Amino acid sequence: MNHFEVIGGELHAEQVPLSAIAEAVGTPVYVYSTAALQQRARAYKAGVAKVGGRTHVAFAVKANPNLAVLRVLANEGFGADVVSGGEMTRAMAGGIAARDIVFSGVGKTRAELAQGLEAGIGQFNLELEEEGVVLAEIAAAKGLRAPAVLRVNPDVDAGTHDKISTGKAENKFGLPIDQAPAIFDRLAPLEGLNLRGVAVHIGSQLSSLAPLEAAFERIGRLVAELRANGHVITHVDLGGGLGVPYRKGEVMPSPEAFGEMVARVTQGWDVELQFEPGRAIAANAGVLVTEVLWVKPGVTNPWVIVDAAMNDLARVALYDAHHDFSAVKPSGETFVANVAGPVCESSDVFAKGREIDLVKAGDLAVLHSAGAYGATMASMYNSRPLVPEVLVSGDRFEVVARRVSAEAIMGEEQVPDWLG
Ligand code: LLP
């Protein structure tokens, strides 16, 4: 079921007309559906439950770190995959227990490693040997043993956009899979470490299960090799990456199909399998509501200038991503147009030469599938306010992140006296 549907001529989030939110909060504004988050969270859990053994699902906080969203997922029994001290603090503030937190990331600072140890987080995903040595030292000094796994780079082409691929040998992530056994041998004996497994994540928005399967098969061979070398392997983190439909009618591998593939490939591994989905949970649980400011004549197509821009939703400018655009009150008529924001960059364009709902100045419209990597990547470029977020549940809605004004940020700036 889709939780963003036209009811009585107007697009709703669950039972809330989007115009009611726009009126109360203004635009642009992100709107999330609680029911949509829950539905995807449950579908993902049901999918990976097919493996039969122990599983742990950790939401990739980077996809949507809003505290209310994290609370919804905490209530669904999700842990968190974090990549900074800030995300760790948020995950816990959102109600996720420290032991359910996995700390990923290629550049953790010593302070962040210490923060994770003090909080008692569930696992550190190590990106290089030296990080393991440093973590072990910090832990030993505190009389602790840090639960950790080695993130390996399986050298698999994820077949996704270059800027969101992580599993090719030339990417900065993980350590080369062929070096993993030797590094494991050297790190495992360290007093401050409980090195208990491996992790892999090859990229995001994967539209095929094949590269994931290839990566997991390599991981399976690595686990067997590590065990043959005498290591005790109890945990394997299979990352995130499952793609989602961004276009109406587009079909992507379901969590169910993913779970079936994982069950097949990991048969007999006898470990706790961990997952770090972000997009699969949040992307289609949110939209960005915007108002049409102008319809400006163009050389080939008219420009629909909306009040949302690349600073609010960066994905199109960064990855040539596609987000469906539709009117909140569609008339049924369409036209071919470009859709762009007010930011002074030619990359601030959401759609080019696309057939869209006919809109005019003052109309409300939405960019769909904006619940993941939307608000979290927003900036205040062009001194635009930071976009607010609203959570809907049934016929209720609440602002879960207020609009931050340009003035508030200016208040953090200072002109030195010596400039006169
Ligand atoms: N685990 C690790 C180690 C990751 O690096 C990521 C995403 C995930 C899990 C979650 O992946 P997901 O299930 O969401 O695909 N800003 C980009 C996406 C960047 C993804 C970065 N890492 C975008 O908007 O497409």
Short mmCIF file of C-alpha atoms and ligand atoms in Angstrom, two decimals:
data_model
loop_
_atom_site.label_atom_id
_atom_site.label_comp_id
_atom_site.label_asym_id
_atom_site.label_seq_id
_atom_site.Cartn_x
_atom_site.Cartn_y
_atom_site.Cartn_z
CA MET A 1 0.00 0.00 0.00
CA ASN A 2 1.08 3.53 -0.76
CA HIS A 3 0.66 5.98 2.09
CA PHE A 4 0.75 9.00 -0.21
CA GLU A 5 -2.43 8.89 -2.24
CA VAL A 6 -4.85 11.24 -3.93
CA ILE A 7 -8.07 11.18 -1.94
CA GLY A 8 -10.95 13.39 -3.08
CA GLY A 9 -8.75 15.21 -5.58
CA GLU A 10 -5.90 15.98 -3.18
CA LEU A 11 -2.67 14.18 -2.32
CA HIS A 12 -2.66 13.01 1.28
CA ALA A 13 -0.05 11.61 3.63
CA GLU A 14 -2.08 8.86 5.29
CA GLN A 15 -5.26 10.80 6.15
CA VAL A 16 -3.74 14.27 6.21
CA PRO A 17 -4.19 16.52 3.16
CA LEU A 18 -0.80 17.94 2.24
CA SER A 19 -2.30 21.41 1.87
CA ALA A 20 -3.10 21.37 5.60
CA ILE A 21 0.55 20.77 6.40
CA ALA A 22 1.72 23.40 3.91
CA GLU A 23 -0.68 25.90 5.45
CA ALA A 24 0.41 25.17 9.00
CA VAL A 25 4.15 24.83 8.45
CA GLY A 26 4.88 26.54 5.14
CA THR A 27 6.93 25.14 2.27
CA PRO A 28 9.26 23.56 1.42
CA VAL A 29 8.66 20.85 4.00
CA TYR A 30 9.48 17.16 4.26
CA VAL A 31 6.53 14.97 5.24
CA TYR A 32 7.01 11.43 6.54
CA SER A 33 4.39 8.75 7.06
CA THR A 34 4.65 6.68 10.23
CA ALA A 35 2.63 3.86 8.69
CA ALA A 36 4.91 3.79 5.64
CA LEU A 37 8.00 3.58 7.84
CA GLN A 38 6.44 0.80 9.89
CA GLN A 39 5.34 -1.11 6.83
CA ARG A 40 8.80 -1.04 5.29
CA ALA A 41 10.50 -1.82 8.57
CA ARG A 42 8.27 -4.86 9.04
CA ALA A 43 8.67 -6.01 5.43
CA TYR A 44 12.45 -5.81 5.74
CA LYS A 45 12.44 -7.72 9.02
CA ALA A 46 10.12 -10.35 7.56
CA GLY A 47 12.43 -10.64 4.54
CA VAL A 48 15.61 -11.27 6.49
CA ALA A 49 13.77 -13.55 8.92
CA LYS A 50 13.91 -16.05 6.05
CA VAL A 51 17.49 -16.84 7.03
CA GLY A 52 16.09 -18.64 10.06
CA GLY A 53 18.99 -17.90 12.44
CA ARG A 54 19.87 -14.87 14.52
CA THR A 55 19.52 -11.52 12.74
CA HIS A 56 20.03 -7.91 13.74
CA VAL A 57 18.66 -5.07 11.65
CA ALA A 58 20.35 -1.71 12.18
CA PHE A 59 18.84 1.31 10.42
CA ALA A 60 21.48 3.34 8.58
CA VAL A 61 20.93 6.58 10.48
CA LYS A 62 22.54 8.66 7.73
CA ALA A 63 19.48 8.00 5.54
CA ASN A 64 17.16 9.81 7.93
CA PRO A 65 18.48 10.85 11.33
CA ASN A 66 15.34 12.65 12.50
CA LEU A 67 14.73 11.73 16.14
CA ALA A 68 11.04 10.96 15.59
CA VAL A 69 11.87 8.68 12.65
CA LEU A 70 14.46 6.91 14.80
CA ARG A 71 11.85 6.49 17.52
CA VAL A 72 9.42 4.87 15.08
CA LEU A 73 12.16 2.41 14.08
CA ALA A 74 13.31 1.82 17.66
CA ASN A 75 9.71 0.86 18.40
CA GLU A 76 9.95 -1.65 15.54
CA GLY A 77 12.95 -3.26 17.22
CA PHE A 78 15.58 -1.76 14.92
CA GLY A 79 19.12 -1.07 15.98
CA ALA A 80 21.23 1.64 14.34
CA ASP A 81 24.17 1.80 11.98
CA VAL A 82 26.03 5.04 12.70
CA VAL A 83 29.02 6.72 11.10
CA SER A 84 29.82 9.52 13.53
CA GLY A 85 29.65 10.45 17.17
CA GLY A 86 26.74 12.71 16.29
CA GLU A 87 24.75 9.85 14.77
CA MET A 88 25.55 7.69 17.80
CA THR A 89 24.19 10.36 20.14
CA ARG A 90 21.08 10.72 17.97
CA ALA A 91 20.45 6.98 17.79
CA MET A 92 20.49 6.76 21.56
CA ALA A 93 18.35 9.89 21.93
CA GLY A 94 15.91 8.25 19.50
CA GLY A 95 15.56 5.31 21.87
CA ILE A 96 17.97 2.79 20.38
CA ALA A 97 19.99 0.92 22.99
CA ALA A 98 23.78 1.29 22.78
CA ARG A 99 24.22 -2.48 22.45
CA ASP A 100 22.11 -2.36 19.27
CA ILE A 101 24.40 0.18 17.61
CA VAL A 102 26.96 -0.68 14.96
CA PHE A 103 29.65 1.96 14.31
CA SER A 104 30.71 2.04 10.66
CA GLY A 105 32.71 4.65 8.80
CA VAL A 106 36.08 5.03 7.20
CA GLY A 107 37.33 7.89 9.34
CA LYS A 108 36.36 7.44 12.98
CA THR A 109 38.32 9.73 15.28
CA ARG A 110 39.96 8.56 18.49
CA ALA A 111 37.40 10.62 20.40
CA GLU A 112 34.57 8.84 18.57
CA LEU A 113 36.06 5.41 19.27
CA ALA A 114 36.28 6.33 22.95
CA GLN A 115 32.71 7.68 22.89
CA GLY A 116 31.48 4.36 21.46
CA LEU A 117 33.38 2.36 24.07
CA GLU A 118 32.09 4.46 26.93
CA ALA A 119 28.54 4.18 25.64
CA GLY A 120 28.93 0.41 25.33
CA ILE A 121 27.91 0.15 21.68
CA GLY A 122 27.37 -3.26 20.18
CA GLN A 123 30.03 -3.34 17.46
CA PHE A 124 32.80 -1.42 15.73
CA ASN A 125 33.22 -2.10 12.01
CA LEU A 126 36.95 -1.64 11.43
CA GLU A 127 38.12 -0.15 8.16
CA LEU A 128 41.86 -0.64 8.50
CA GLU A 129 44.35 -2.52 10.64
CA GLU A 130 45.65 0.57 12.40
CA GLU A 131 42.14 1.49 13.50
CA GLY A 132 41.91 -1.91 15.20
CA VAL A 133 45.22 -1.34 16.98
CA VAL A 134 44.14 2.08 18.22
CA LEU A 135 40.68 0.84 19.29
CA ALA A 136 42.30 -2.05 21.17
CA GLU A 137 44.65 0.37 22.99
CA ILE A 138 41.85 2.73 24.00
CA ALA A 139 39.69 -0.20 25.14
CA ALA A 140 42.48 -1.93 27.07
CA ALA A 141 43.28 1.34 28.86
CA LYS A 142 39.66 1.42 30.04
CA GLY A 143 39.71 -2.27 30.98
CA LEU A 144 37.31 -3.05 28.13
CA ARG A 145 37.20 -5.36 25.11
CA ALA A 146 35.74 -3.77 22.03
CA PRO A 147 33.39 -5.99 20.00
CA ALA A 148 34.57 -5.58 16.42
CA VAL A 149 34.46 -6.95 12.89
CA LEU A 150 36.66 -6.24 9.89
CA ARG A 151 35.00 -4.51 6.97
CA VAL A 152 36.32 -6.01 3.79
CA ASN A 153 36.16 -4.74 0.25
CA PRO A 154 35.14 -7.69 -1.92
CA ASP A 155 35.94 -5.94 -5.23
CA VAL A 156 32.46 -6.31 -6.66
CA ASP A 157 30.84 -3.83 -9.02
CA ALA A 158 27.51 -2.92 -7.46
CA GLY A 159 26.19 -1.66 -10.79
CA THR A 160 24.90 1.55 -9.25
CA HIS A 161 25.84 5.23 -9.59
CA ASP A 162 29.60 5.72 -9.23
CA LYS A 163 29.17 8.14 -6.35
CA ILE A 164 27.29 5.58 -4.26
CA SER A 165 29.43 2.53 -5.07
CA THR A 166 31.63 1.31 -2.23
CA GLY A 167 32.65 -2.27 -3.00
CA LYS A 168 35.13 -1.90 -5.85
CA ALA A 169 38.81 -2.32 -5.01
CA GLU A 170 39.48 1.30 -5.96
CA ASN A 171 36.87 2.66 -3.51
CA LYS A 172 38.04 3.99 -0.14
CA PHE A 173 35.94 1.54 1.85
CA GLY A 174 36.96 -1.66 3.62
CA LEU A 175 40.25 -3.50 3.45
CA PRO A 176 41.21 -5.70 0.52
CA ILE A 177 39.55 -9.08 1.01
CA ASP A 178 42.76 -10.98 0.22
CA GLN A 179 44.59 -9.16 3.02
CA ALA A 180 41.83 -9.79 5.56
CA PRO A 181 43.11 -13.18 6.86
CA ALA A 182 46.58 -11.82 7.71
CA ILE A 183 45.15 -8.69 9.32
CA PHE A 184 42.70 -10.83 11.28
CA ASP A 185 45.61 -12.97 12.54
CA ARG A 186 47.41 -9.87 13.81
CA LEU A 187 44.41 -8.09 15.37
CA ALA A 188 42.57 -11.03 16.94
CA PRO A 189 45.08 -11.59 19.77
CA LEU A 190 44.95 -7.96 20.96
CA GLU A 191 43.74 -7.75 24.52
CA GLY A 192 41.34 -4.83 23.98
CA LEU A 193 39.55 -6.42 21.02
CA ASN A 194 36.91 -9.07 20.63
CA LEU A 195 37.34 -9.53 16.89
CA ARG A 196 34.41 -11.71 16.02
CA GLY A 197 33.55 -11.40 12.34
CA VAL A 198 33.49 -9.46 9.10
CA ALA A 199 31.38 -6.80 7.40
CA VAL A 200 30.65 -5.85 3.81
CA HIS A 201 28.66 -3.08 2.10
CA ILE A 202 29.11 -2.68 -1.63
CA GLY A 203 26.93 0.30 -2.44
CA SER A 204 23.51 1.87 -2.37
CA GLN A 205 20.39 1.80 -4.58
CA LEU A 206 21.24 -1.66 -5.95
CA SER A 207 18.67 -2.62 -8.54
CA SER A 208 19.88 -6.22 -8.82
CA LEU A 209 20.60 -8.85 -6.19
CA ALA A 210 23.38 -10.39 -8.29
CA PRO A 211 26.27 -8.18 -7.09
CA LEU A 212 25.14 -8.59 -3.49
CA GLU A 213 25.07 -12.35 -3.96
CA ALA A 214 28.56 -12.31 -5.48
CA ALA A 215 29.87 -10.26 -2.55
CA PHE A 216 28.20 -12.50 0.04
CA GLU A 217 29.66 -15.61 -1.59
CA ARG A 218 33.14 -14.11 -1.23
CA ILE A 219 32.37 -13.35 2.39
CA GLY A 220 31.30 -16.95 2.90
CA ARG A 221 34.65 -18.18 1.59
CA LEU A 222 36.46 -15.69 3.82
CA VAL A 223 34.54 -16.86 6.91
CA ALA A 224 35.52 -20.47 6.14
CA GLU A 225 39.16 -19.46 5.72
CA LEU A 226 39.20 -17.47 8.97
CA ARG A 227 37.69 -20.44 10.81
CA ALA A 228 40.23 -22.77 9.26
CA ASN A 229 42.89 -20.43 10.65
CA GLY A 230 41.46 -20.99 14.13
CA HIS A 231 39.35 -17.85 14.55
CA VAL A 232 35.94 -17.83 16.18
CA ILE A 233 33.50 -16.11 13.83
CA THR A 234 30.11 -15.28 15.31
CA HIS A 235 28.98 -12.14 13.45
CA VAL A 236 28.71 -11.13 9.79
CA ASP A 237 27.40 -7.70 8.80
CA LEU A 238 25.96 -7.73 5.27
CA GLY A 239 25.40 -3.96 5.07
CA GLY A 240 22.56 -2.17 3.32
CA GLY A 241 22.09 -1.19 -0.29
CA LEU A 242 18.75 -2.61 -1.38
CA GLY A 243 17.33 -0.36 -4.10
CA VAL A 244 13.88 1.21 -4.06
CA PRO A 245 11.54 2.33 -6.85
CA TYR A 246 11.84 6.04 -7.60
CA ARG A 247 9.48 5.99 -10.58
CA LYS A 248 5.84 5.06 -10.47
CA GLY A 249 5.56 1.45 -11.58
CA GLU A 250 9.30 0.73 -11.29
CA VAL A 251 10.04 -2.68 -9.76
CA MET A 252 12.98 -3.36 -7.46
CA PRO A 253 14.05 -6.54 -5.65
CA SER A 254 11.76 -6.95 -2.65
CA PRO A 255 13.01 -7.48 0.90
CA GLU A 256 11.46 -10.91 0.56
CA ALA A 257 13.53 -11.79 -2.51
CA PHE A 258 16.59 -10.33 -0.78
CA GLY A 259 15.90 -12.48 2.30
CA GLU A 260 15.55 -15.60 0.17
CA MET A 261 18.86 -14.91 -1.56
CA VAL A 262 20.60 -14.28 1.75
CA ALA A 263 19.13 -17.45 3.25
CA ARG A 264 20.44 -19.46 0.32
CA VAL A 265 23.94 -17.97 0.29
CA THR A 266 24.50 -17.93 4.04
CA GLN A 267 23.21 -21.41 4.71
CA GLY A 268 25.42 -23.12 7.26
CA TRP A 269 27.36 -19.99 8.22
CA ASP A 270 26.08 -20.27 11.79
CA VAL A 271 26.58 -16.61 12.71
CA GLU A 272 24.42 -13.66 13.72
CA LEU A 273 23.67 -11.85 10.46
CA GLN A 274 23.50 -8.08 10.66
CA PHE A 275 21.89 -5.72 8.14
CA GLU A 276 22.14 -1.96 7.68
CA PRO A 277 19.27 -0.82 5.46
CA GLY A 278 18.63 2.90 5.09
CA ARG A 279 16.92 3.75 1.83
CA ALA A 280 14.77 0.60 1.77
CA ILE A 281 13.12 1.73 5.00
CA ALA A 282 12.84 5.48 4.57
CA ALA A 283 12.92 6.59 0.93
CA ASN A 284 9.32 5.92 0.05
CA ALA A 285 8.07 6.95 3.47
CA GLY A 286 8.60 10.63 2.72
CA VAL A 287 7.90 13.41 0.23
CA LEU A 288 9.13 16.96 -0.14
CA VAL A 289 6.22 19.38 -0.42
CA THR A 290 6.91 22.54 -2.36
CA GLU A 291 5.03 25.51 -3.80
CA VAL A 292 5.23 26.60 -7.40
CA LEU A 293 6.59 30.15 -7.40
CA TRP A 294 6.55 30.91 -11.10
CA VAL A 295 6.07 29.23 -14.41
CA LYS A 296 8.74 30.89 -16.48
CA PRO A 297 8.71 30.60 -20.27
CA GLY A 298 11.71 28.63 -21.57
CA VAL A 299 13.33 28.16 -24.95
CA THR A 300 12.25 24.55 -25.28
CA ASN A 301 10.00 23.93 -22.27
CA PRO A 302 8.53 26.14 -19.57
CA TRP A 303 10.45 26.28 -16.28
CA VAL A 304 8.39 25.40 -13.24
CA ILE A 305 10.25 27.28 -10.50
CA VAL A 306 9.44 25.75 -7.12
CA ASP A 307 10.41 26.93 -3.64
CA ALA A 308 12.39 23.74 -2.90
CA ALA A 309 15.93 23.62 -4.21
CA MET A 310 19.09 21.56 -4.38
CA ASN A 311 19.99 22.69 -0.88
CA ASP A 312 16.82 20.99 0.41
CA LEU A 313 17.09 17.87 -1.79
CA ALA A 314 20.59 17.41 -3.16
CA ARG A 315 20.19 13.99 -4.77
CA VAL A 316 19.29 15.19 -8.24
CA ALA A 317 22.21 17.60 -8.47
CA LEU A 318 24.64 15.09 -6.97
CA TYR A 319 23.69 11.79 -8.57
CA ASP A 320 21.39 12.70 -11.46
CA ALA A 321 18.74 11.01 -9.35
CA HIS A 322 15.13 10.88 -10.45
CA HIS A 323 12.32 11.99 -8.14
CA ASP A 324 8.76 11.87 -9.42
CA PHE A 325 7.04 15.26 -9.35
CA SER A 326 3.29 15.63 -8.99
CA ALA A 327 0.72 18.25 -8.13
CA VAL A 328 -0.95 18.08 -4.72
CA LYS A 329 -4.28 18.78 -6.46
CA PRO A 330 -3.84 17.28 -9.93
CA SER A 331 -6.33 18.49 -12.54
CA GLY A 332 -5.68 15.51 -14.79
CA GLU A 333 -4.04 17.74 -17.39
CA THR A 334 -0.30 17.49 -18.01
CA PHE A 335 2.39 19.45 -19.82
CA VAL A 336 6.05 18.97 -20.68
CA ALA A 337 8.20 21.18 -18.50
CA ASN A 338 11.41 21.58 -16.54
CA VAL A 339 11.27 21.79 -12.76
CA ALA A 340 13.88 23.85 -10.94
CA GLY A 341 14.59 25.53 -7.63
CA PRO A 342 15.64 29.11 -6.90
CA VAL A 343 19.31 28.38 -6.14
CA CYS A 344 21.83 30.11 -8.37
CA GLU A 345 23.33 26.99 -9.93
CA SER A 346 22.50 25.31 -13.20
CA SER A 347 22.46 21.99 -11.34
CA ASP A 348 19.49 23.14 -9.27
CA VAL A 349 17.11 21.35 -11.61
CA PHE A 350 14.79 18.55 -10.50
CA ALA A 351 13.42 17.53 -13.91
CA LYS A 352 14.08 18.35 -17.54
CA GLY A 353 11.65 17.98 -20.40
CA ARG A 354 9.39 15.77 -18.34
CA GLU A 355 5.67 15.27 -18.70
CA ILE A 356 4.25 16.41 -15.38
CA ASP A 357 0.93 17.49 -13.90
CA LEU A 358 -0.09 20.89 -15.18
CA VAL A 359 0.75 23.41 -12.46
CA LYS A 360 0.65 27.19 -12.12
CA ALA A 361 2.10 29.69 -9.65
CA GLY A 362 0.74 29.15 -6.16
CA ASP A 363 0.02 25.44 -6.63
CA LEU A 364 1.45 22.89 -4.25
CA ALA A 365 3.46 19.97 -5.60
CA VAL A 366 5.63 17.20 -4.25
CA LEU A 367 8.90 15.50 -5.04
CA HIS A 368 8.34 11.86 -4.17
CA SER A 369 10.58 9.20 -2.56
CA ALA A 370 12.37 11.85 -0.51
CA GLY A 371 12.37 10.16 2.90
CA ALA A 372 15.96 8.90 2.61
CA TYR A 373 19.01 11.10 1.95
CA GLY A 374 16.70 14.10 1.72
CA ALA A 375 16.52 16.36 4.77
CA THR A 376 19.67 14.76 6.15
CA MET A 377 21.70 16.14 3.25
CA ALA A 378 20.06 19.56 3.27
CA SER A 379 22.15 22.67 3.64
CA MET A 380 21.50 26.38 3.96
CA TYR A 381 23.23 27.30 0.69
CA ASN A 382 22.15 30.68 -0.65
CA SER A 383 21.24 31.52 2.98
CA ARG A 384 18.03 29.62 2.61
CA PRO A 385 16.34 28.36 5.80
CA LEU A 386 16.99 24.75 6.77
CA VAL A 387 14.00 22.73 5.59
CA PRO A 388 11.58 21.52 8.31
CA GLU A 389 10.22 17.99 8.74
CA VAL A 390 6.73 16.77 9.67
CA LEU A 391 5.64 13.31 10.78
CA VAL A 392 2.13 12.09 10.01
CA SER A 393 0.30 9.29 11.76
CA GLY A 394 -3.28 8.60 10.68
CA ASP A 395 -5.06 11.97 10.79
CA ARG A 396 -2.43 13.60 13.04
CA PHE A 397 0.71 15.45 12.14
CA GLU A 398 3.45 17.16 14.05
CA VAL A 399 6.52 19.21 13.21
CA VAL A 400 9.46 16.96 14.12
CA ALA A 401 12.16 19.38 12.98
CA ARG A 402 11.52 23.11 12.89
CA ARG A 403 12.60 25.34 10.04
CA VAL A 404 15.96 26.90 10.99
CA SER A 405 16.17 30.48 9.84
CA ALA A 406 19.12 32.10 8.14
CA GLU A 407 19.13 34.58 11.04
CA ALA A 408 19.65 31.76 13.56
CA ILE A 409 22.78 30.68 11.72
CA MET A 410 23.93 34.26 11.38
CA GLY A 411 23.72 34.39 15.17
CA GLU A 412 26.53 31.81 15.29
CA GLU A 413 28.78 34.00 13.18
CA GLN A 414 30.97 36.81 14.34
CA VAL A 415 32.78 39.70 12.69
CA PRO A 416 36.16 40.25 14.41
CA ASP A 417 36.52 43.63 16.12
CA TRP A 418 39.71 44.25 14.17
CA LEU A 419 37.69 44.49 10.98
CA GLY A 420 36.15 47.66 12.30
N1 LLP B 1 25.94 0.68 5.57
C1 LLP B 1 26.99 1.42 5.14
C2 LLP B 1 28.32 1.09 5.61
C3 LLP B 1 26.77 2.49 4.26
O1 LLP B 1 27.81 3.20 3.83
C4 LLP B 1 25.45 2.79 3.81
C5 LLP B 1 25.20 3.90 2.90
C6 LLP B 1 24.40 2.00 4.30
C7 LLP B 1 24.68 0.95 5.16
C8 LLP B 1 22.97 2.23 3.90
O2 LLP B 1 22.77 2.01 2.54
P1 LLP B 1 21.29 2.00 1.93
O3 LLP B 1 20.58 0.80 2.50
O4 LLP B 1 20.63 3.25 2.31
O5 LLP B 1 21.52 1.88 0.48
N2 LLP B 1 23.41 9.88 -0.38
C9 LLP B 1 23.32 8.78 -1.33
C10 LLP B 1 23.44 7.43 -0.67
C11 LLP B 1 24.73 7.26 0.11
C12 LLP B 1 24.82 5.94 0.82
C13 LLP B 1 25.99 5.89 1.72
N3 LLP B 1 26.12 4.69 2.48
C14 LLP B 1 22.00 8.91 -2.09
O6 LLP B 1 21.25 9.82 -1.84
O7 LLP B 1 21.71 8.10 -2.98
#
